[in-house]
Short mmCIF file of C-alpha atoms in Angstrom, two decimals:
data_model
loop_
_atom_site.label_atom_id
_atom_site.label_comp_id
_atom_site.label_asym_id
_atom_site.label_seq_id
_atom_site.Cartn_x
_atom_site.Cartn_y
_atom_site.Cartn_z
CA MET P 260 -0.85 -36.08 34.76
CA SER P 261 -3.18 -34.08 32.30
CA GLU P 262 -2.30 -31.03 30.67
CA VAL P 263 -3.01 -28.03 31.87
CA ARG P 264 -5.87 -25.56 29.69
CA TYR P 265 -6.84 -21.97 30.39
CA ASN P 266 -9.63 -18.89 29.85
CA VAL P 267 -9.00 -15.99 28.68
CA ILE P 268 -9.81 -13.13 30.43
CA VAL P 269 -10.14 -9.17 29.25
CA SER P 270 -9.91 -6.71 31.52
CA GLY P 271 -11.36 -4.14 30.34
CA THR P 272 -8.56 -2.31 29.82
CA VAL P 273 -5.90 -0.86 27.07
CA LEU P 274 -2.53 -1.02 27.09
CA GLU P 275 -0.49 1.75 26.32
CA GLY P 276 -0.84 4.15 23.51
CA PHE P 277 -4.04 2.60 22.37
CA GLU P 278 -7.67 4.47 22.23
CA LEU P 279 -10.51 2.29 23.65
CA GLU P 280 -12.83 2.65 20.93
CA GLN P 281 -10.36 2.19 18.49
CA VAL P 282 -9.88 -1.02 20.26
CA LYS P 283 -12.96 -1.42 20.45
CA THR P 284 -13.65 -1.82 17.24
CA GLU P 285 -10.84 -3.68 16.44
CA PHE P 286 -11.53 -6.92 18.93
CA ALA P 287 -15.31 -6.69 17.64
CA ARG P 288 -13.59 -6.97 13.95
CA LEU P 289 -11.08 -9.69 15.04
CA PHE P 290 -14.02 -11.90 16.89
CA ALA P 291 -16.80 -11.17 13.54
CA ILE P 292 -19.41 -10.14 16.75
CA PRO P 293 -21.08 -6.85 16.39
CA PRO P 294 -20.13 -3.71 18.14
CA ALA P 295 -22.46 -3.83 20.64
CA LYS P 296 -21.59 -6.93 21.92
CA SER P 297 -17.55 -5.63 22.11
CA GLU P 298 -18.73 -2.61 24.49
CA GLN P 299 -20.43 -5.04 26.83
CA VAL P 300 -17.24 -6.98 27.05
CA PHE P 301 -15.00 -3.84 28.07
CA ASP P 302 -17.72 -1.87 29.85
CA ARG P 303 -18.03 -5.07 32.28
CA GLY P 304 -14.02 -6.15 32.65
CA ASN P 305 -12.13 -9.53 33.37
CA VAL P 306 -14.52 -11.41 31.00
CA VAL P 307 -13.60 -14.86 30.18
CA ILE P 308 -14.15 -15.00 26.25
CA LYS P 309 -12.25 -18.50 25.76
CA ARG P 310 -12.68 -20.97 28.11
CA ASP P 311 -11.08 -24.58 28.55
CA ILE P 312 -8.48 -24.17 25.56
CA ALA P 313 -4.98 -25.88 24.91
CA ALA P 314 -1.79 -23.81 26.00
CA GLU P 315 -0.48 -22.90 22.58
CA THR P 316 -4.20 -21.82 21.36
CA ALA P 317 -5.08 -19.49 23.95
CA HIS P 318 -1.43 -18.08 23.71
CA LEU P 319 -2.53 -17.44 20.64
CA ILE P 320 -5.28 -15.38 21.23
CA LEU P 321 -2.88 -13.63 24.24
CA ASN P 322 -0.49 -12.35 21.24
CA ALA P 323 -3.34 -11.34 19.12
CA LEU P 324 -5.27 -9.38 21.86
CA GLU P 325 -2.02 -7.91 22.54
CA ARG P 326 -1.39 -7.11 19.53
CA ILE P 327 -4.34 -4.89 18.69
CA GLY P 328 -4.30 -2.97 22.46
CA ALA P 329 -6.73 -5.43 24.49
CA ALA P 330 -5.21 -5.70 27.78
CA ALA P 331 -6.07 -9.23 28.65
CA HIS P 332 -4.01 -12.35 31.04
CA LEU P 333 -4.82 -16.74 31.59
CA LEU P 334 -5.76 -18.09 34.00
CA PRO P 335 -6.21 -22.38 34.25
CA HIS P 336 -9.37 -23.33 33.50
CA ALA P 337 -11.17 -24.97 36.57
CA PRO P 338 -14.07 -27.57 35.25
CA ASP P 339 -15.79 -27.71 38.83
CA ALA P 340 -15.36 -23.90 39.37
CA GLU P 341 -17.34 -22.95 35.40
CA ASP P 342 -20.81 -23.17 36.11
CA SER P 343 -20.36 -21.13 38.95
CA HIS P 344 -17.90 -18.11 37.94
CA PRO P 345 -19.66 -14.40 37.57
CA GLU P 346 -17.31 -13.17 34.95
CA THR P 347 -18.69 -15.11 31.73
CA ALA P 348 -19.06 -13.40 28.40
CA PRO P 349 -19.65 -14.72 24.81
CA GLN P 350 -17.15 -17.69 23.71
CA LEU P 351 -16.57 -15.75 20.82
CA ASN P 352 -15.44 -16.82 17.30
CA ALA P 353 -12.94 -15.54 15.52
CA GLN P 354 -12.95 -14.55 11.69
CA SER P 355 -13.77 -17.68 9.50
CA GLY P 356 -16.92 -16.96 8.23
CA ALA P 357 -18.92 -18.89 11.18
CA GLU P 358 -22.28 -17.78 11.88
CA PRO P 359 -22.80 -15.46 14.76
CA ALA P 360 -22.30 -16.62 18.23
CA THR P 361 -26.40 -16.11 18.79
CA SER P 362 -26.99 -19.14 16.31
CA ALA P 363 -29.07 -21.68 16.41
CA ASN P 364 -26.06 -23.91 17.42
CA THR P 365 -25.32 -22.58 20.60
CA THR P 366 -27.05 -21.74 23.23
CA LEU P 367 -27.64 -18.51 25.51
CA ALA P 368 -27.51 -18.54 28.99
CA THR P 369 -29.86 -16.20 31.20
CA ASP P 370 -29.58 -16.69 34.42
CA ALA P 371 -28.20 -13.21 36.65
CA LYS P 372 -24.37 -14.35 37.08
CA SER P 373 -23.36 -14.84 33.83
CA PRO P 374 -26.19 -12.48 31.67
CA LEU P 375 -23.59 -12.47 28.51
CA SER P 376 -22.77 -16.30 28.17
CA ILE P 377 -22.52 -17.38 24.92
CA GLU P 378 -21.96 -21.20 25.05
CA PRO P 379 -21.61 -23.37 21.86
CA THR P 380 -22.44 -26.48 21.12
CA ALA P 381 -19.56 -29.43 21.30
CA ASP P 382 -19.95 -29.95 17.36
CA GLU P 383 -19.80 -26.08 16.40
CA VAL P 384 -16.68 -25.71 18.97
CA ALA P 385 -15.27 -29.05 17.32
CA ARG P 386 -16.11 -27.10 13.83
CA ARG P 387 -14.91 -23.62 14.33
CA SER P 388 -11.50 -24.98 16.16
CA GLU P 389 -9.39 -25.76 13.49
CA THR P 390 -9.95 -22.61 11.61
CA ALA P 391 -9.96 -20.77 14.54
CA VAL P 392 -6.57 -21.33 15.32
CA LYS P 393 -5.40 -21.16 11.55
CA ASN P 394 -6.87 -17.11 11.64
CA PHE P 395 -5.46 -16.51 15.73
CA GLN P 396 -1.80 -18.15 14.02
CA SER P 397 -1.84 -15.09 11.12
CA ALA P 398 -2.86 -12.80 13.08
CA ALA P 399 -0.01 -13.46 15.60
CA ASN P 400 2.43 -14.55 13.18
CA GLY P 401 1.58 -12.33 10.39
CA SER P 402 1.30 -13.94 6.87
CA VAL P 403 3.46 -12.11 3.89
CA HIS P 404 1.21 -12.10 0.16
CA SER P 405 3.33 -11.94 -2.45
CA PHE P 406 2.07 -9.95 -5.45
CA ALA P 407 1.60 -11.08 -9.22
CA PHE P 408 1.53 -9.31 -12.57
CA LEU P 409 -0.66 -12.03 -14.47
CA GLY P 410 -0.63 -10.51 -18.41
CA ASN P 411 1.38 -11.04 -21.45
CA GLY P 412 3.23 -8.85 -23.85
CA PHE P 413 1.21 -10.37 -26.83
CA GLU P 414 -1.70 -9.63 -25.39
CA TYR P 415 -1.25 -6.24 -24.07
CA PHE P 416 0.08 -6.01 -27.86
CA ARG P 417 -2.82 -5.23 -29.04
CA ILE P 418 -4.57 -3.21 -26.86
CA TRP P 419 -1.17 -0.58 -27.20
CA ILE P 420 -1.80 -0.82 -31.21
CA VAL P 421 -5.25 -0.46 -30.93
CA ASN P 422 -4.43 2.72 -28.71
CA ILE P 423 -1.93 4.31 -30.91
CA LEU P 424 -3.71 3.60 -34.47
CA LEU P 425 -7.75 4.80 -32.45
CA THR P 426 -5.22 8.31 -30.91
CA ILE P 427 -3.97 8.85 -34.18
CA ALA P 428 -7.11 8.74 -36.50
CA THR P 429 -8.60 10.91 -34.00
CA LEU P 430 -5.96 13.33 -33.63
CA GLY P 431 -5.32 12.14 -29.80
CA ILE P 432 -9.24 13.07 -28.50
CA TYR P 433 -9.18 8.97 -27.98
CA SER P 434 -6.53 9.01 -26.16
CA ALA P 435 -8.15 9.25 -22.55
CA TRP P 436 -8.94 6.11 -23.81
CA ALA P 437 -6.61 4.32 -24.26
CA THR P 438 -5.13 5.96 -21.03
CA VAL P 439 -8.73 4.36 -18.78
CA ARG P 440 -7.48 0.89 -21.53
CA ASN P 441 -3.72 1.02 -20.17
CA ALA P 442 -4.79 0.97 -16.64
CA GLN P 443 -7.69 -1.24 -16.83
CA TYR P 444 -5.14 -3.51 -17.46
CA PHE P 445 -2.32 -3.56 -15.98
CA TYR P 446 -4.50 -2.95 -12.63
CA GLY P 447 -6.49 -6.01 -13.93
CA ASN P 448 -3.72 -7.65 -14.36
CA THR P 449 -1.81 -6.71 -10.98
CA GLU P 450 -3.56 -9.71 -8.33
CA ILE P 451 -2.91 -9.81 -4.52
CA ALA P 452 -3.96 -12.46 -2.24
CA GLY P 453 -6.20 -14.72 -4.58
CA SER P 454 -8.06 -10.52 -5.47
CA ARG P 455 -7.33 -7.65 -8.28
CA PHE P 456 -6.77 -4.49 -8.75
CA ALA P 457 -9.73 -2.20 -10.30
CA TYR P 458 -9.34 0.76 -12.18
CA LEU P 459 -12.89 2.14 -12.11
CA ALA P 460 -12.66 5.90 -13.96
CA LYS P 461 -14.08 7.18 -17.33
CA PRO P 462 -12.40 8.18 -20.29
CA MET P 463 -15.15 11.22 -20.26
CA ASP P 464 -13.57 12.79 -17.10
CA ILE P 465 -10.26 11.83 -18.09
CA LEU P 466 -11.32 13.83 -21.70
CA LYS P 467 -12.86 17.16 -19.72
CA GLY P 468 -9.57 17.42 -17.39
CA ARG P 469 -7.23 17.22 -20.41
CA LEU P 470 -9.59 19.45 -22.45
CA ILE P 471 -9.40 21.94 -19.64
CA ALA P 472 -5.48 21.32 -19.72
CA ILE P 473 -5.69 22.51 -23.73
CA ILE P 474 -8.08 25.81 -23.33
CA ALA P 475 -5.35 26.43 -20.15
CA PHE P 476 -2.45 26.52 -22.09
CA ALA P 477 -3.71 28.08 -25.05
CA ILE P 478 -4.57 31.12 -23.52
CA PHE P 479 -1.50 31.38 -21.65
CA SER P 480 0.91 30.96 -25.07
CA VAL P 481 -1.57 33.70 -26.49
CA LEU P 482 -1.05 36.03 -23.77
CA ALA P 483 1.52 35.75 -23.45
CA ASN P 484 3.02 36.50 -27.23
CA LEU P 485 0.73 39.39 -27.19
CA TYR P 486 1.12 40.46 -23.19
CA PRO P 487 4.10 39.36 -21.84
CA ILE P 488 3.54 41.12 -18.15
CA ALA P 489 0.14 39.57 -18.17
CA GLY P 490 1.28 36.04 -19.54
CA ALA P 491 4.15 36.28 -16.80
CA VAL P 492 1.15 36.81 -13.93
CA LEU P 493 -0.55 33.45 -14.98
CA ALA P 494 2.13 31.79 -15.32
CA LEU P 495 2.76 32.58 -11.44
CA ALA P 496 -0.34 31.76 -11.49
CA LEU P 497 -0.35 27.93 -12.54
CA PHE P 498 2.93 27.67 -10.76
CA LEU P 499 0.96 28.70 -7.04
CA ALA P 500 -2.05 26.62 -8.51
CA LEU P 501 0.31 23.75 -8.52
CA PRO P 502 -0.43 22.23 -4.76
CA TRP P 503 -3.81 22.37 -5.52
CA ILE P 504 -3.21 20.65 -9.02
CA ALA P 505 -1.10 17.52 -7.51
CA VAL P 506 -3.86 16.99 -5.10
CA ARG P 507 -6.73 17.17 -7.24
CA SER P 508 -4.42 14.32 -9.28
CA LEU P 509 -3.79 12.40 -6.77
CA ARG P 510 -7.45 12.51 -5.40
CA PHE P 511 -8.89 11.03 -8.55
CA ASP P 512 -6.21 8.57 -9.32
CA ARG P 513 -6.90 6.83 -5.81
CA ARG P 514 -9.87 7.44 -5.99
CA MET P 515 -10.29 5.41 -9.05
CA THR P 516 -8.97 2.58 -7.86
CA ALA P 517 -10.16 -0.15 -5.79
CA TRP P 518 -9.65 -3.38 -4.39
CA ARG P 519 -11.81 -5.92 -3.45
CA ASN P 520 -14.48 -3.18 -4.10
CA ILE P 521 -12.88 -0.89 -1.43
CA ARG P 522 -11.72 1.79 -2.71
CA PHE P 523 -8.37 3.77 -2.37
CA ASN P 524 -8.92 7.37 -1.12
CA PHE P 525 -6.58 10.74 -0.68
CA ASP P 526 -7.05 13.49 1.81
CA GLY P 527 -3.85 15.95 1.52
CA GLU P 528 -4.30 19.28 1.97
CA ILE P 529 -3.32 22.37 -0.33
CA TRP P 530 -0.60 24.01 1.99
CA PRO P 531 0.91 20.47 3.10
CA ALA P 532 1.16 19.99 -0.54
CA ALA P 533 2.03 23.13 -1.28
CA LYS P 534 5.64 22.91 1.31
CA ALA P 535 5.97 19.65 -0.43
CA PHE P 536 5.94 20.43 -4.37
CA ILE P 537 6.63 24.42 -4.32
CA LEU P 538 8.86 24.76 -0.61
CA TRP P 539 11.31 22.03 -0.47
CA PRO P 540 11.87 21.87 -4.08
CA LEU P 541 12.74 25.71 -3.95
CA ALA P 542 15.03 25.16 -0.98
CA GLY P 543 17.10 22.23 -3.34
CA MET P 544 17.06 25.18 -6.00
CA LEU P 545 18.81 27.76 -3.20
CA SER P 546 21.03 24.95 -1.43
CA VAL P 547 22.90 23.79 -4.62
CA GLY P 548 21.11 20.22 -4.76
CA LEU P 549 22.09 19.41 -1.30
CA LEU P 550 19.21 19.44 0.29
CA MET P 551 17.21 17.53 -3.38
CA PRO P 552 17.04 14.60 -1.53
CA LEU P 553 15.13 15.45 1.21
CA ALA P 554 12.64 17.09 -1.32
CA LEU P 555 11.87 14.06 -2.69
CA TYR P 556 11.73 12.29 0.83
CA LYS P 557 9.02 15.16 1.43
CA GLN P 558 6.90 14.89 -1.64
CA ASN P 559 6.69 10.64 -0.95
CA GLU P 560 6.01 11.10 3.08
CA PHE P 561 2.87 13.64 1.92
CA ILE P 562 1.72 11.32 -0.85
CA ILE P 563 1.77 8.02 1.70
CA ASN P 564 0.60 9.68 4.80
CA ASN P 565 -2.25 11.18 2.84
CA THR P 566 -3.56 8.18 1.10
CA GLN P 567 -5.69 5.88 2.69
CA TYR P 568 -7.16 2.52 1.79
CA GLY P 569 -10.95 2.13 2.43
CA THR P 570 -10.81 4.07 5.98
CA ALA P 571 -7.81 2.13 7.05
CA ARG P 572 -4.43 5.22 6.66
CA PHE P 573 -0.87 4.52 4.84
CA THR P 574 2.19 5.45 7.12
CA LEU P 575 5.16 6.40 6.52
CA LYS P 576 7.69 5.67 9.25
CA PRO P 577 10.14 8.79 9.64
CA CYS P 578 13.46 7.36 7.31
CA ALA P 579 14.57 11.06 5.80
CA LYS P 580 18.18 10.46 7.46
CA SER P 581 18.51 7.34 5.48
CA PHE P 582 16.81 8.57 2.59
CA PHE P 583 19.11 11.16 2.05
CA MET P 584 22.02 8.68 2.52
CA ILE P 585 21.81 6.90 -1.00
CA PHE P 586 21.83 9.98 -2.47
CA VAL P 587 25.86 10.63 -0.46
CA LEU P 588 26.47 6.86 -1.01
CA ALA P 589 25.92 7.30 -5.04
CA ILE P 590 28.77 10.20 -5.39
CA PRO P 591 31.14 8.06 -5.00
CA VAL P 592 29.59 6.32 -7.69
CA LEU P 593 29.38 9.34 -9.74
CA LEU P 594 32.96 10.38 -8.91
CA VAL P 595 34.34 6.09 -9.96
CA ALA P 596 32.57 6.73 -13.13
CA GLY P 597 34.43 9.91 -13.91
CA ALA P 598 37.85 8.72 -13.25
CA VAL P 599 37.07 5.50 -15.26
CA SER P 600 35.75 7.79 -17.92
CA TRP P 601 39.20 9.53 -17.68
CA LEU P 602 41.34 6.40 -18.02
CA ILE P 603 39.42 5.58 -21.05
CA SER P 604 39.62 8.21 -22.95
CA LEU P 605 43.55 8.33 -22.60
CA ALA P 606 43.69 5.30 -24.85
CA PHE P 607 39.98 5.56 -27.01
CA ALA P 608 38.34 8.54 -26.08
CA PRO P 609 34.93 7.91 -28.29
CA LEU P 610 34.81 4.76 -25.47
CA SER P 611 34.81 6.83 -22.42
CA ILE P 612 31.47 8.80 -23.34
CA PHE P 613 29.39 5.70 -23.57
CA ALA P 614 31.54 4.44 -20.06
CA PHE P 615 30.40 7.92 -18.60
CA ILE P 616 27.41 7.36 -19.87
CA VAL P 617 26.83 3.82 -18.44
CA ALA P 618 28.36 4.24 -15.25
CA TYR P 619 25.89 7.67 -15.02
CA LEU P 620 22.22 5.20 -15.01
CA TYR P 621 23.75 3.05 -12.98
CA ALA P 622 24.20 6.01 -10.45
CA LEU P 623 20.69 6.34 -11.07
CA ILE P 624 19.70 2.70 -10.97
CA PHE P 625 21.72 2.65 -7.62
CA ILE P 626 19.95 5.42 -5.96
CA SER P 627 16.06 4.04 -7.59
CA VAL P 628 16.71 0.43 -6.07
CA ARG P 629 17.26 1.76 -2.25
CA THR P 630 15.20 4.48 -2.04
CA THR P 631 12.16 2.40 -3.55
CA ASN P 632 12.91 -0.02 -1.74
CA LEU P 633 13.66 1.75 1.72
CA ILE P 634 10.50 3.50 0.68
CA TYR P 635 8.44 -0.05 0.82
CA ASN P 636 9.78 -1.28 3.76
CA ASN P 637 9.01 1.32 5.88
CA THR P 638 5.18 2.12 4.67
CA THR P 639 2.44 -0.12 6.94
CA LEU P 640 -0.93 0.28 6.74
CA ARG P 641 -3.81 0.83 9.79
CA ASP P 642 -1.62 1.78 12.14
CA GLY P 643 1.61 -0.78 11.44
CA GLU P 644 -0.96 -4.21 11.06
CA PHE P 645 -0.10 -4.25 7.53
CA GLY P 646 3.16 -3.56 6.27
CA PHE P 647 4.98 -4.20 3.20
CA SER P 648 8.56 -5.71 1.46
CA ASN P 649 9.83 -4.51 -1.57
CA SER P 650 13.72 -6.60 -2.98
CA PHE P 651 14.74 -4.44 -5.77
CA THR P 652 17.94 -5.20 -7.42
CA ASP P 653 20.96 -3.79 -8.88
CA LEU P 654 21.52 -6.84 -11.06
CA SER P 655 18.20 -7.46 -12.04
CA LEU P 656 16.72 -4.05 -12.48
CA MET P 657 19.51 -3.61 -15.22
CA LYS P 658 18.95 -7.26 -16.32
CA VAL P 659 15.30 -6.15 -17.37
CA LEU P 660 16.12 -2.72 -18.21
CA ALA P 661 19.36 -3.27 -20.42
CA LEU P 662 16.78 -5.83 -22.44
CA ASN P 663 14.35 -4.25 -22.33
CA GLY P 664 15.64 -1.27 -23.81
CA LEU P 665 18.22 -3.68 -26.56
CA PHE P 666 14.98 -5.36 -28.09
CA THR P 667 12.50 -2.10 -27.80
CA LEU P 668 15.85 -0.17 -29.71
CA LEU P 669 16.29 -3.02 -32.42
CA THR P 670 12.28 -3.43 -33.18
CA LEU P 671 12.28 -0.12 -33.51
CA GLY P 672 9.31 0.28 -30.38
CA LEU P 673 7.80 -2.50 -31.45
CA TYR P 674 8.10 -4.12 -28.51
CA THR P 675 7.39 -1.58 -26.05
CA PRO P 676 4.07 -2.89 -25.20
CA TRP P 677 6.00 -6.23 -23.84
CA ALA P 678 8.91 -4.11 -21.82
CA MET P 679 6.14 -2.87 -20.57
CA VAL P 680 4.87 -6.08 -19.27
CA ASN P 681 8.37 -6.79 -18.03
CA ILE P 682 8.57 -4.02 -16.28
CA ALA P 683 5.06 -4.30 -14.20
CA THR P 684 6.17 -8.38 -13.58
CA TYR P 685 9.84 -7.59 -12.85
CA LYS P 686 8.01 -4.91 -9.71
CA ALA P 687 4.52 -7.15 -9.08
CA GLU P 688 6.97 -10.05 -7.80
CA ARG P 689 9.74 -8.72 -5.98
CA LEU P 690 6.80 -6.50 -3.61
CA GLU P 691 5.20 -8.65 -0.57
CA LEU P 692 1.81 -7.23 2.13
CA LEU P 693 3.59 -9.08 5.22
CA ALA P 694 -0.05 -8.99 7.05
CA HIS P 695 0.01 -9.06 10.78
CA ALA P 696 -3.82 -9.34 11.34
CA ASN P 697 -6.62 -11.09 9.44
CA LEU P 698 -6.42 -10.13 5.75
CA ASP P 699 -10.05 -9.75 5.34
#
């Protein structure tokens, strides 16, 4: 008995929770067709987009369609009825870099029963099939792309030492160029899916911003000394301006960052920034620190939810309770540290101070590891089509920080470039991009 083959039919409606216009856009993107052709498919409804394909491939396509919100179903292919089927649409090519279906290799049917039909020749079907199935498998099952940092300490040392010497020689003016060179090195050596990031800021733009900050600080200092009341008013004005400064800084930083020639963006507004950077921290202080974890969470939420890659938006899934509980769980760590330090002090008091410092640093690592993993693992891009997985551990981070600190101390600071490269490498190696759609 021969294997049953199927036609894939798009109903023209969308699944619950999806918007029609967005689904049309995603449908055109998934199959690499013009938006107008996608409009025709959904306006007409019950359109065959793939016919006479194996069951495995048909279900992969069906899963991909359901993920973008397009209602679709399968029907067994009937060869005898193929020519008379009135509901035939473009034989759409998946995102594989293949030429559009209206190329010279295809035959366009224009009869009244199937005005939208585009049937590839047998040769073109054979040429596309392997790539198309791979793309649908990637879209349906997801693919994992690991970040990588490709820099090295010796290479960065030359940039680092020149930056320091020129900054000193120019009384700080070169610091703007040093900032750009540093960012370009670290961004340019961070890679994901075969493409590296780019830092696009110009040194003069950074220098202008710093000069304005220096002038503002100088005016504040003079007024504070000569006219205390005026200085207090200016200090309050600067405090109230913090949300505006934060938004401007985040917007500049995002817009100066690009991947695959597409820039990031930030569209946060002043009032939400004021709540995240002023009101929530004030609530944290007034609650004697009890609400400070939520203040930190609200700041992360504000930054992530207002960051975009091109037109795709990042989203932080609600995880405030889990974020808060990390700080709660850190309290026993500090209590144990205090108890151990007290016991050690009974035997040798100077050693107890060292023990408490180590325990306190571990508490900070305990919090940092878990909050970083939580934030990354709950961050998505483009309505969940892309996600992240971060895998910091206490022991691995402690090892990197301890070795960096030891060698930096022994070399009187000359190991700093290697330490920075080690941290960048550690972060990249433990971060992955989870793609549930074609990354291209």
